[in-house]
Amino acid sequence: MADSLGVAVIGAGMAGKAHAAAYRTASALYSPVLPPIRLVSIGDVNAEFGSLAAKRFGYERHDTSWQAIAEAEDIDVVSVVIANSLHREVVEGLLAAGKHVLCEKPLSDSIADARAMAVAADNASSIARIGFTFRRTPGIAYIRDLIRSGVLGNVLHFSGRYWTDYGFSPSAPMSWRYKGGPGSGALADVGSHLTYVAEFLCGDIKSISGGRLSTVIGKRPLPLGAVMGHDHAAVSDTFETVENDDYAAFSAEFENGAGGFEVSRVAAGHANSLIFEVFCENGAARFDQRRPAEIELFLNDGPANENGYRQVILGPGHPYIAGGLAMDAPSVGFGQNDAFGYQARAFLEEVAGINEESSLPRCATFDEGVRNMELLGAVTESALNNGKKVTL
């Protein structure tokens, strides 16, 4: 095991701050077997954003280029949390410099680049992983356990949606999120989450059909200054064309069962609504990210007149909570920020060389990131061909 691990985060936006905070708390999760974690640098081309994040989360410095982080001898581990189109150059450069890399999803903005990144990861001397954060959510992990243990049994039907509203206002400023080809909008942003959650629970998707992409706000104003995350900053009277999708929907066939999916960035009133139901041979389960410390569970094990969904409050008997929260008592609660902590902890355990049997489940590989992008590509192909069926 290394004497210590130096950490950097490239990207000081909304998700970048979640990664920065996660590394800060990772050592306090579970048994203290990690080597000392040094919080070294926050990298961002906007020096003000990088400086503020470094001060807030206790990092030693900030850098304004990824190259500076790649060259730094005191940095071992790097999270890449920037625009999807920049992932390949930065990740390949970091891997070539021997850094361990945790990349945000989706892996890139094109399947070709994602596949090239996977090849680079396979050939690297260091570890490269992708952050599929919702796999760490106790409720989702628990539902997977219920399916795999046979309590719920084989999946028959999955119904999921991920509605967000950061783009519902026509005055929301133009950013990189509104640029790129078909499928690089809401589908890539939140559809990537929904698809890997579906396969995490239900197994591989075999085909996609009924794909639909829609852009409902055609132009957006340019911001007057730098914009962080989904902030609605002051805008100019100059508009640029939106290039990708505000809304996407599709159907899927699994090895067993089928499913329907819907994602949006213009669903007013739904800031962060990942919601799904999974229907199985012995019952069903429902998850709502707005109430992440519980699930709803239906088991077909009693008289029909008395049967129905019941609330299950998550606690120490469910995945990730016992030993992983400072107060791991029943009904204390759990939020999405905690999942980033578990993700950082899992990545650091692998980098530190801790035995897999003694660790949290490993983070997803770049090959899994490519798989996720192939799914998104199939949805886009279906949508561009009047909803035709695409086999994976």
C-alpha positions as a Python dict, from the first residue, in 0.01 Angstrom:
ca = {
    (1, 'M'): (0, 0, 0),
    (2, 'A'): (122, 351, -85),
    (3, 'D'): (238, 576, 198),
    (4, 'S'): (-18, 833, 83),
    (5, 'L'): (-230, 924, -220),
    (6, 'G'): (-244, 1273, -369),
    (7, 'V'): (-580, 1365, -523),
    (8, 'A'): (-688, 1622, -781),
    (9, 'V'): (-1020, 1704, -945),
    (10, 'I'): (-1035, 1858, -1292),
    (11, 'G'): (-1353, 2062, -1314),
    (12, 'A'): (-1486, 2296, -1045),
    (13, 'G'): (-1851, 2288, -1153),
    (14, 'M'): (-2145, 2121, -981),
    (15, 'A'): (-2035, 1758, -1024),
    (16, 'G'): (-1669, 1851, -979),
    (17, 'K'): (-1748, 1990, -636),
    (18, 'A'): (-1927, 1665, -553),
    (19, 'H'): (-1609, 1472, -640),
    (20, 'A'): (-1394, 1716, -441),
    (21, 'A'): (-1611, 1677, -132),
    (22, 'A'): (-1624, 1300, -176),
    (23, 'Y'): (-1246, 1259, -159),
    (24, 'R'): (-1247, 1472, 154),
    (25, 'T'): (-1488, 1234, 331),
    (26, 'A'): (-1374, 902, 181),
    (27, 'S'): (-1124, 826, 456),
    (28, 'A'): (-1395, 859, 720),
    (29, 'L'): (-1615, 595, 557),
    (30, 'Y'): (-1582, 240, 686),
    (31, 'S'): (-1275, 103, 858),
    (32, 'P'): (-973, 337, 840),
    (33, 'V'): (-764, 119, 611),
    (34, 'L'): (-687, 375, 341),
    (35, 'P'): (-346, 537, 332),
    (36, 'P'): (-348, 911, 411),
    (37, 'I'): (-529, 1107, 141),
    (38, 'R'): (-370, 1437, 37),
    (39, 'L'): (-613, 1686, -121),
    (40, 'V'): (-376, 1852, -366),
    (41, 'S'): (-543, 2045, -649),
    (42, 'I'): (-865, 2157, -813),
    (43, 'G'): (-812, 2220, -1184),
    (44, 'D'): (-1032, 2452, -1388),
    (45, 'V'): (-965, 2685, -1681),
    (46, 'N'): (-1158, 2946, -1483),
    (47, 'A'): (-906, 3039, -1214),
    (48, 'E'): (-1173, 3198, -994),
    (49, 'F'): (-1389, 2884, -990),
    (50, 'G'): (-1086, 2664, -924),
    (51, 'S'): (-957, 2884, -642),
    (52, 'L'): (-1294, 2904, -468),
    (53, 'A'): (-1343, 2526, -486),
    (54, 'A'): (-991, 2456, -358),
    (55, 'K'): (-1046, 2683, -58),
    (56, 'R'): (-1392, 2546, 15),
    (57, 'F'): (-1293, 2180, 13),
    (58, 'G'): (-947, 2213, 164),
    (59, 'Y'): (-726, 2143, -139),
    (60, 'E'): (-372, 2276, -130),
    (61, 'R'): (-388, 2468, -459),
    (62, 'H'): (-567, 2517, -787),
    (63, 'D'): (-439, 2475, -1143),
    (64, 'T'): (-570, 2616, -1469),
    (65, 'S'): (-463, 2334, -1702),
    (66, 'W'): (-492, 1958, -1697),
    (67, 'Q'): (-133, 1940, -1816),
    (68, 'A'): (-14, 2092, -1487),
    (69, 'I'): (-197, 1819, -1298),
    (70, 'A'): (-59, 1548, -1528),
    (71, 'E'): (295, 1674, -1467),
    (72, 'A'): (262, 1714, -1090),
    (73, 'E'): (461, 1454, -898),
    (74, 'D'): (250, 1498, -583),
    (75, 'I'): (-71, 1385, -756),
    (76, 'D'): (-164, 1017, -797),
    (77, 'V'): (-543, 1013, -844),
    (78, 'V'): (-750, 1243, -1068),
    (79, 'S'): (-1125, 1282, -1123),
    (80, 'V'): (-1216, 1420, -1465),
    (81, 'V'): (-1541, 1617, -1441),
    (82, 'I'): (-1555, 1844, -1746),
    (83, 'A'): (-1740, 1872, -2077),
    (84, 'N'): (-1782, 1532, -2243),
    (85, 'S'): (-1607, 1647, -2560),
    (86, 'L'): (-1288, 1712, -2359),
    (87, 'H'): (-1272, 1375, -2184),
    (88, 'R'): (-1060, 1185, -2435),
    (89, 'E'): (-769, 1428, -2457),
    (90, 'V'): (-751, 1482, -2083),
    (91, 'V'): (-799, 1119, -1980),
    (92, 'E'): (-545, 985, -2230),
    (93, 'G'): (-295, 1250, -2121),
    (94, 'L'): (-339, 1165, -1754),
    (95, 'L'): (-307, 791, -1817),
    (96, 'A'): (9, 849, -2019),
    (97, 'A'): (146, 1038, -1716),
    (98, 'G'): (70, 739, -1491),
    (99, 'K'): (-225, 892, -1306),
    (100, 'H'): (-519, 685, -1182),
    (101, 'V'): (-832, 831, -1344),
    (102, 'L'): (-1197, 837, -1239),
    (103, 'C'): (-1398, 983, -1531),
    (104, 'E'): (-1752, 1115, -1509),
    (105, 'K'): (-2019, 967, -1732),
    (106, 'P'): (-2079, 952, -2023),
    (107, 'L'): (-1731, 842, -2117),
    (108, 'S'): (-1711, 1085, -2412),
    (109, 'D'): (-1927, 1260, -2670),
    (110, 'S'): (-1867, 998, -2940),
    (111, 'I'): (-1850, 621, -2943),
    (112, 'A'): (-1525, 631, -3142),
    (113, 'D'): (-1356, 842, -2875),
    (114, 'A'): (-1500, 626, -2597),
    (115, 'R'): (-1358, 311, -2758),
    (116, 'A'): (-1021, 477, -2798),
    (117, 'M'): (-1028, 571, -2429),
    (118, 'A'): (-1104, 210, -2336),
    (119, 'V'): (-802, 94, -2538),
    (120, 'A'): (-587, 353, -2360),
    (121, 'A'): (-716, 228, -2025),
    (122, 'D'): (-636, -134, -2114),
    (123, 'N'): (-280, -35, -2205),
    (124, 'A'): (-220, 194, -1908),
    (125, 'S'): (-8, 108, -1607),
    (126, 'S'): (-258, 289, -1387),
    (127, 'I'): (-628, 230, -1313),
    (128, 'A'): (-907, 395, -1515),
    (129, 'R'): (-1270, 380, -1404),
    (130, 'I'): (-1598, 557, -1482),
    (131, 'G'): (-1832, 699, -1221),
    (132, 'F'): (-2173, 530, -1237),
    (133, 'T'): (-2275, 702, -914),
    (134, 'F'): (-2631, 573, -880),
    (135, 'R'): (-2499, 218, -845),
    (136, 'R'): (-2395, 338, -496),
    (137, 'T'): (-2745, 443, -392),
    (138, 'P'): (-2852, 206, -112),
    (139, 'G'): (-3210, 179, -236),
    (140, 'I'): (-3108, 87, -590),
    (141, 'A'): (-2846, -160, -467),
    (142, 'Y'): (-3105, -314, -234),
    (143, 'I'): (-3358, -359, -515),
    (144, 'R'): (-3087, -535, -717),
    (145, 'D'): (-3026, -767, -421),
    (146, 'L'): (-3399, -843, -399),
    (147, 'I'): (-3406, -933, -769),
    (148, 'R'): (-3090, -1145, -767),
    (149, 'S'): (-3174, -1330, -445),
    (150, 'G'): (-3509, -1441, -589),
    (151, 'V'): (-3722, -1244, -344),
    (152, 'L'): (-3859, -1042, -634),
    (153, 'G'): (-3749, -1292, -899),
    (154, 'N'): (-3707, -1244, -1272),
    (155, 'V'): (-3780, -901, -1414),
    (156, 'L'): (-4087, -873, -1636),
    (157, 'H'): (-4113, -498, -1694),
    (158, 'F'): (-3905, -188, -1617),
    (159, 'S'): (-4050, 161, -1634),
    (160, 'G'): (-3818, 455, -1572),
    (161, 'R'): (-3785, 825, -1623),
    (162, 'Y'): (-3526, 1086, -1538),
    (163, 'W'): (-3682, 1430, -1550),
    (164, 'T'): (-3480, 1746, -1488),
    (165, 'D'): (-3574, 2109, -1543),
    (166, 'Y'): (-3245, 2297, -1575),
    (167, 'G'): (-3333, 2383, -1936),
    (168, 'F'): (-3707, 2450, -1919),
    (169, 'S'): (-3666, 2828, -1922),
    (170, 'P'): (-3593, 2976, -2268),
    (171, 'S'): (-3365, 3225, -2090),
    (172, 'A'): (-3135, 2955, -1951),
    (173, 'P'): (-2792, 3045, -2092),
    (174, 'M'): (-2621, 2860, -2372),
    (175, 'S'): (-2349, 2618, -2258),
    (176, 'W'): (-2163, 2309, -2380),
    (177, 'R'): (-2461, 2100, -2268),
    (178, 'Y'): (-2666, 2236, -2560),
    (179, 'K'): (-2397, 2167, -2820),
    (180, 'G'): (-2321, 1841, -3001),
    (181, 'G'): (-2491, 1593, -3228),
    (182, 'P'): (-2822, 1412, -3184),
    (183, 'G'): (-2837, 1221, -2858),
    (184, 'S'): (-2577, 1435, -2683),
    (185, 'G'): (-2834, 1640, -2490),
    (186, 'A'): (-3076, 1509, -2230),
    (187, 'L'): (-3017, 1154, -2351),
    (188, 'A'): (-2643, 1165, -2278),
    (189, 'D'): (-2676, 1381, -1967),
    (190, 'V'): (-2940, 1193, -1767),
    (191, 'G'): (-3032, 908, -2003),
    (192, 'S'): (-2686, 767, -1943),
    (193, 'H'): (-2775, 734, -1573),
    (194, 'L'): (-3114, 576, -1642),
    (195, 'T'): (-2977, 317, -1884),
    (196, 'Y'): (-2696, 192, -1661),
    (197, 'V'): (-2935, 174, -1366),
    (198, 'A'): (-3175, -34, -1578),
    (199, 'E'): (-2902, -279, -1680),
    (200, 'F'): (-2769, -288, -1322),
    (201, 'L'): (-3110, -415, -1213),
    (202, 'C'): (-3248, -602, -1512),
    (203, 'G'): (-2950, -734, -1706),
    (204, 'D'): (-2832, -652, -2056),
    (205, 'I'): (-3056, -467, -2298),
    (206, 'K'): (-3080, -667, -2621),
    (207, 'S'): (-3256, -419, -2848),
    (208, 'I'): (-3387, -63, -2865),
    (209, 'S'): (-3695, 56, -3055),
    (210, 'G'): (-3927, 354, -3070),
    (211, 'G'): (-3645, 603, -3022),
    (212, 'R'): (-3748, 967, -3019),
    (213, 'L'): (-3542, 1284, -2978),
    (214, 'S'): (-3698, 1627, -2954),
    (215, 'T'): (-3561, 1981, -2925),
    (216, 'V'): (-3836, 2208, -2796),
    (217, 'I'): (-3632, 2525, -2729),
    (218, 'G'): (-3445, 2597, -3049),
    (219, 'K'): (-3223, 2889, -2942),
    (220, 'R'): (-3061, 3005, -2620),
    (221, 'P'): (-2897, 3333, -2519),
    (222, 'L'): (-2524, 3357, -2467),
    (223, 'P'): (-2421, 3428, -2107),
    (224, 'L'): (-2256, 3758, -2023),
    (225, 'G'): (-1991, 3585, -1812),
    (226, 'A'): (-1872, 3244, -1699),
    (227, 'V'): (-2146, 3001, -1596),
    (228, 'M'): (-2108, 2716, -1350),
    (229, 'G'): (-2317, 2401, -1377),
    (230, 'H'): (-2685, 2471, -1435),
    (231, 'D'): (-2676, 2828, -1305),
    (232, 'H'): (-2915, 3073, -1471),
    (233, 'A'): (-2673, 3365, -1505),
    (234, 'A'): (-2719, 3700, -1675),
    (235, 'V'): (-2749, 3666, -2053),
    (236, 'S'): (-2697, 3877, -2362),
    (237, 'D'): (-2936, 3945, -2649),
    (238, 'T'): (-2731, 3721, -2879),
    (239, 'F'): (-2874, 3373, -2934),
    (240, 'E'): (-2722, 3050, -3062),
    (241, 'T'): (-2894, 2742, -3197),
    (242, 'V'): (-2945, 2444, -2968),
    (243, 'E'): (-2789, 2143, -3137),
    (244, 'N'): (-2916, 1848, -2934),
    (245, 'D'): (-3214, 1700, -2757),
    (246, 'D'): (-3424, 1845, -2475),
    (247, 'Y'): (-3629, 1525, -2451),
    (248, 'A'): (-3579, 1159, -2540),
    (249, 'A'): (-3785, 842, -2512),
    (250, 'F'): (-3747, 479, -2619),
    (251, 'S'): (-3842, 118, -2549),
    (252, 'A'): (-3604, -166, -2473),
    (253, 'E'): (-3601, -544, -2461),
    (254, 'F'): (-3395, -725, -2198),
    (255, 'E'): (-3300, -1091, -2200),
    (256, 'N'): (-3608, -1129, -1981),
    (257, 'G'): (-3870, -859, -1991),
    (258, 'A'): (-3908, -519, -2154),
    (259, 'G'): (-3901, -157, -2054),
    (260, 'G'): (-3995, 201, -2130),
    (261, 'F'): (-3767, 504, -2078),
    (262, 'E'): (-3818, 880, -2080),
    (263, 'V'): (-3569, 1160, -2006),
    (264, 'S'): (-3599, 1537, -2012),
    (265, 'R'): (-3417, 1857, -1921),
    (266, 'V'): (-3731, 2069, -1966),
    (267, 'A'): (-3965, 1903, -1713),
    (268, 'A'): (-4062, 2208, -1507),
    (269, 'G'): (-4086, 2134, -1136),
    (270, 'H'): (-3863, 1825, -1155),
    (271, 'A'): (-3514, 1941, -1063),
    (272, 'N'): (-3374, 1590, -1023),
    (273, 'S'): (-3640, 1322, -1058),
    (274, 'L'): (-3493, 979, -1126),
    (275, 'I'): (-3793, 752, -1075),
    (276, 'F'): (-3845, 390, -1174),
    (277, 'E'): (-4055, 82, -1106),
    (278, 'V'): (-3939, -269, -1173),
    (279, 'F'): (-4206, -540, -1197),
    (280, 'C'): (-4103, -899, -1129),
    (281, 'E'): (-4245, -1249, -1093),
    (282, 'N'): (-4299, -1218, -718),
    (283, 'G'): (-4377, -849, -682),
    (284, 'A'): (-4239, -505, -762),
    (285, 'A'): (-4024, -221, -628),
    (286, 'R'): (-4031, 153, -678),
    (287, 'F'): (-3754, 412, -629),
    (288, 'D'): (-3775, 792, -631),
    (289, 'Q'): (-3451, 991, -603),
    (290, 'R'): (-3644, 1273, -434),
    (291, 'R'): (-3693, 1033, -140),
    (292, 'P'): (-3359, 849, -149),
    (293, 'A'): (-3373, 711, 205),
    (294, 'E'): (-3659, 475, 121),
    (295, 'I'): (-3803, 245, -142),
    (296, 'E'): (-4151, 109, -195),
    (297, 'L'): (-4185, -268, -208),
    (298, 'F'): (-4472, -493, -314),
    (299, 'L'): (-4447, -867, -246),
    (300, 'N'): (-4726, -1094, -361),
    (301, 'D'): (-4735, -1293, -39),
    (302, 'G'): (-5070, -1225, 124),
    (303, 'P'): (-5445, -1195, 57),
    (304, 'A'): (-5516, -974, -243),
    (305, 'N'): (-5746, -753, -38),
    (306, 'E'): (-5462, -669, 199),
    (307, 'N'): (-5176, -654, -48),
    (308, 'G'): (-5002, -349, -188),
    (309, 'Y'): (-4690, -138, -186),
    (310, 'R'): (-4530, -69, 151),
    (311, 'Q'): (-4268, 183, 252),
    (312, 'V'): (-3925, 45, 342),
    (313, 'I'): (-3703, 292, 528),
    (314, 'L'): (-3338, 226, 450),
    (315, 'G'): (-3102, 161, 739),
    (316, 'P'): (-2803, -42, 857),
    (317, 'G'): (-2945, -366, 715),
    (318, 'H'): (-2929, -229, 361),
    (319, 'P'): (-2629, -180, 127),
    (320, 'Y'): (-2362, 82, 203),
    (321, 'I'): (-2510, 226, 522),
    (322, 'A'): (-2371, 15, 810),
    (323, 'G'): (-2022, 141, 886),
    (324, 'G'): (-2035, 385, 598),
    (325, 'L'): (-2213, 679, 758),
    (326, 'A'): (-2096, 862, 1068),
    (327, 'M'): (-2441, 800, 1218),
    (328, 'D'): (-2538, 465, 1066),
    (329, 'A'): (-2855, 425, 1272),
    (330, 'P'): (-3204, 340, 1145),
    (331, 'S'): (-3397, 624, 979),
    (332, 'V'): (-3105, 869, 981),
    (333, 'G'): (-3128, 907, 605),
    (334, 'F'): (-2914, 916, 294),
    (335, 'G'): (-2867, 1155, 2),
    (336, 'Q'): (-2711, 1167, -344),
    (337, 'N'): (-2399, 1341, -213),
    (338, 'D'): (-2327, 1034, 1),
    (339, 'A'): (-2313, 819, -314),
    (340, 'F'): (-2020, 1026, -441),
    (341, 'G'): (-1841, 950, -114),
    (342, 'Y'): (-1893, 576, -157),
    (343, 'Q'): (-1775, 603, -517),
    (344, 'A'): (-1457, 787, -418),
    (345, 'R'): (-1396, 539, -138),
    (346, 'A'): (-1431, 242, -375),
    (347, 'F'): (-1191, 397, -627),
    (348, 'L'): (-931, 482, -362),
    (349, 'E'): (-953, 129, -219),
    (350, 'E'): (-873, -17, -562),
    (351, 'V'): (-589, 229, -621),
    (352, 'A'): (-447, 155, -276),
    (353, 'G'): (-440, -217, -356),
    (354, 'I'): (-691, -324, -94),
    (355, 'N'): (-823, -674, -157),
    (356, 'E'): (-1148, -674, -356),
    (357, 'E'): (-1320, -905, -107),
    (358, 'S'): (-1251, -648, 167),
    (359, 'S'): (-1362, -349, -41),
    (360, 'L'): (-1676, -184, -170),
    (361, 'P'): (-1785, -304, -515),
    (362, 'R'): (-1538, -175, -772),
    (363, 'C'): (-1618, 123, -992),
    (364, 'A'): (-1726, 51, -1349),
    (365, 'T'): (-1461, -6, -1615),
    (366, 'F'): (-1417, 198, -1931),
    (367, 'D'): (-1551, -103, -2122),
    (368, 'E'): (-1874, -61, -1926),
    (369, 'G'): (-1864, 307, -2015),
    (370, 'V'): (-1839, 212, -2384),
    (371, 'R'): (-2134, -23, -2341),
    (372, 'N'): (-2341, 259, -2196),
    (373, 'M'): (-2256, 481, -2490),
    (374, 'E'): (-2346, 204, -2735),
    (375, 'L'): (-2692, 198, -2575),
    (376, 'L'): (-2727, 574, -2618),
    (377, 'G'): (-2604, 537, -2976),
    (378, 'A'): (-2871, 274, -3044),
    (379, 'V'): (-3141, 509, -2911),
    (380, 'T'): (-3014, 785, -3139),
    (381, 'E'): (-3000, 550, -3439),
    (382, 'S'): (-3356, 441, -3371),
    (383, 'A'): (-3475, 800, -3338),
    (384, 'L'): (-3307, 907, -3662),
    (385, 'N'): (-3474, 616, -3844),
    (386, 'N'): (-3836, 667, -3740),
    (387, 'G'): (-3811, 448, -3431),
    (388, 'K'): (-3678, 137, -3603),
    (389, 'K'): (-3555, -154, -3390),
    (390, 'V'): (-3181, -160, -3326),
    (391, 'T'): (-3023, -482, -3200),
    (392, 'L'): (-2728, -460, -2965),
}
